[in-house]
XYZ file of C-alpha atoms in Angstrom:
162
model
C -3.580 -10.830 -79.260
C -4.736 -10.545 -75.663
C -2.282 -10.101 -72.028
C -3.762 -11.306 -68.651
C -7.207 -10.908 -70.065
C -6.609 -6.928 -71.562
C -6.857 -6.904 -75.289
C -4.351 -4.839 -77.217
C -4.855 -2.848 -80.172
C -2.841 -4.491 -82.816
C -2.058 -3.657 -86.808
C -1.697 -0.944 -88.941
C -3.910 1.401 -86.708
C -2.747 0.953 -83.360
C -1.334 2.879 -81.168
C 2.668 2.452 -81.286
C 2.890 3.811 -77.510
C 0.972 0.845 -76.227
C 3.207 -1.959 -77.440
C 4.902 -3.623 -74.380
C 7.903 -2.305 -72.063
C 10.631 -4.842 -71.360
C 13.691 -4.718 -69.992
C 17.452 -5.494 -72.325
C 19.995 -5.423 -70.325
C 18.052 -7.927 -67.301
C 15.984 -9.902 -69.954
C 19.469 -10.903 -71.627
C 21.579 -11.999 -69.135
C 18.915 -13.580 -66.800
C 18.347 -15.439 -70.099
C 22.259 -16.865 -70.526
C 22.243 -17.355 -66.591
C 19.040 -19.694 -66.864
C 20.520 -21.530 -69.766
C 24.058 -21.778 -68.341
C 22.255 -22.522 -64.728
C 20.707 -26.050 -65.913
C 23.952 -27.137 -67.738
C 26.293 -26.309 -65.260
C 24.246 -27.835 -61.844
C 23.044 -30.802 -64.164
C 26.865 -31.651 -65.064
C 27.177 -31.610 -61.086
C 24.340 -34.086 -60.899
C 25.765 -36.405 -63.710
C 29.527 -35.385 -62.367
C 29.055 -35.800 -58.786
C 30.483 -39.208 -58.140
C 34.139 -38.221 -59.890
C 34.117 -34.893 -58.622
C 33.753 -35.886 -55.001
C 35.775 -39.044 -55.391
C 32.961 -40.553 -53.682
C 29.586 -42.593 -54.443
C 26.846 -40.268 -54.905
C 23.587 -41.724 -54.643
C 20.294 -40.542 -56.749
C 18.847 -38.103 -53.683
C 22.238 -35.954 -54.123
C 21.985 -35.860 -57.567
C 18.557 -35.195 -57.639
C 19.388 -32.210 -55.237
C 21.773 -30.699 -57.579
C 19.192 -31.002 -60.529
C 16.504 -29.642 -58.816
C 18.994 -26.559 -57.707
C 19.306 -25.598 -60.967
C 16.083 -25.893 -62.428
C 15.125 -23.654 -59.015
C 17.246 -21.333 -59.857
C 16.642 -21.019 -63.427
C 13.117 -20.240 -62.931
C 13.936 -17.949 -60.730
C 15.836 -15.704 -63.934
C 13.114 -16.753 -66.177
C 10.837 -14.882 -64.413
C 13.168 -11.575 -63.921
C 13.433 -12.146 -67.627
C 10.062 -11.933 -67.996
C 9.256 -8.985 -66.335
C 7.156 -6.337 -68.556
C 4.231 -4.028 -68.230
C 1.667 -4.343 -70.941
C -0.284 -1.256 -71.486
C -4.072 -0.637 -73.446
C -6.264 2.057 -73.771
C -7.927 0.963 -70.161
C -5.303 0.563 -68.247
C -1.655 -1.259 -67.724
C -0.664 -4.711 -66.753
C 2.501 -5.231 -64.445
C 3.878 -8.350 -64.145
C 7.088 -8.553 -61.759
C 8.986 -11.284 -60.292
C 6.353 -13.011 -57.823
C 3.151 -10.959 -58.867
C 1.107 -9.537 -61.908
C -1.337 -6.922 -60.997
C -4.061 -4.715 -63.489
C -4.297 -0.985 -62.853
C -6.740 1.245 -64.830
C -4.962 4.384 -66.107
C -7.045 6.468 -63.129
C -5.323 4.258 -60.349
C -2.159 5.618 -61.114
C -1.267 9.000 -60.185
C 2.198 9.425 -61.139
C 5.579 8.098 -62.270
C 8.332 8.483 -60.887
C 12.452 7.484 -62.011
C 15.079 9.524 -60.528
C 18.494 8.517 -60.344
C 18.302 6.405 -57.177
C 15.512 4.085 -58.426
C 16.330 0.814 -59.811
C 13.463 0.224 -61.872
C 9.842 2.970 -62.459
C 7.403 3.421 -59.650
C 4.569 4.473 -60.093
C 2.618 6.174 -57.680
C -1.480 5.012 -56.896
C -4.256 6.374 -55.981
C -4.894 4.849 -52.978
C -1.203 6.250 -51.525
C 0.536 2.867 -52.714
C 3.422 2.213 -54.821
C 4.421 -0.096 -57.284
C 7.348 -0.843 -58.915
C 7.455 -1.573 -62.529
C 10.574 -3.724 -62.804
C 9.706 -3.848 -66.799
C 11.783 -0.482 -67.021
C 15.303 -1.050 -65.172
C 17.886 1.702 -64.694
C 20.584 -0.697 -66.428
C 18.970 -0.127 -69.959
C 20.432 3.598 -69.266
C 18.836 5.909 -71.848
C 16.456 3.607 -73.685
C 14.843 3.395 -69.617
C 14.319 6.718 -69.400
C 12.862 7.307 -72.411
C 10.700 4.202 -71.265
C 9.789 5.847 -68.459
C 8.901 9.016 -69.893
C 6.609 7.088 -72.592
C 5.005 5.643 -69.503
C 4.455 8.938 -67.980
C 3.058 10.383 -71.787
C 0.696 6.909 -71.538
C -0.408 8.035 -67.753
C -1.470 11.695 -68.506
C -3.010 11.014 -71.763
C -4.880 7.912 -70.602
C -6.439 8.806 -66.832
C -6.878 12.506 -67.771
C -10.901 13.552 -66.630
C -12.857 16.613 -66.794
C -11.804 18.121 -63.771
C -8.190 18.330 -65.396
C -9.656 20.956 -68.228
């Protein structure tokens, strides 16, 4: 199985620490709201004339349908955030952007009480949010942040670190 071009070990010998990072609460809520959006806006598009009491054109109906689908698309993107680690690095898929990082590019992992999700400090001085580990998941999120920090320490070690 591949994720964004990176092979992930599978099977009995695979490292369980390399399993994907995914949020739980945000995923469940986003999927439910995406379905509700399509049903609600689809229903409005169908029942527009009785709701408004005047004739509704195809454009009006299409606009409601498109709005429902657009909201659902955004919510599905939220439900699909993830981080896929492998021995060479991590692929982080956030709402609108996917980025591949080698472990050597990650300097540290931060997840304080004031952060909604994990943040990676990068060797180039930048940062990258990892929306796959979210504060809303409570103790599970803290454990996942520790797992990510452990992976960074394990795979980014160099001879200079000894």
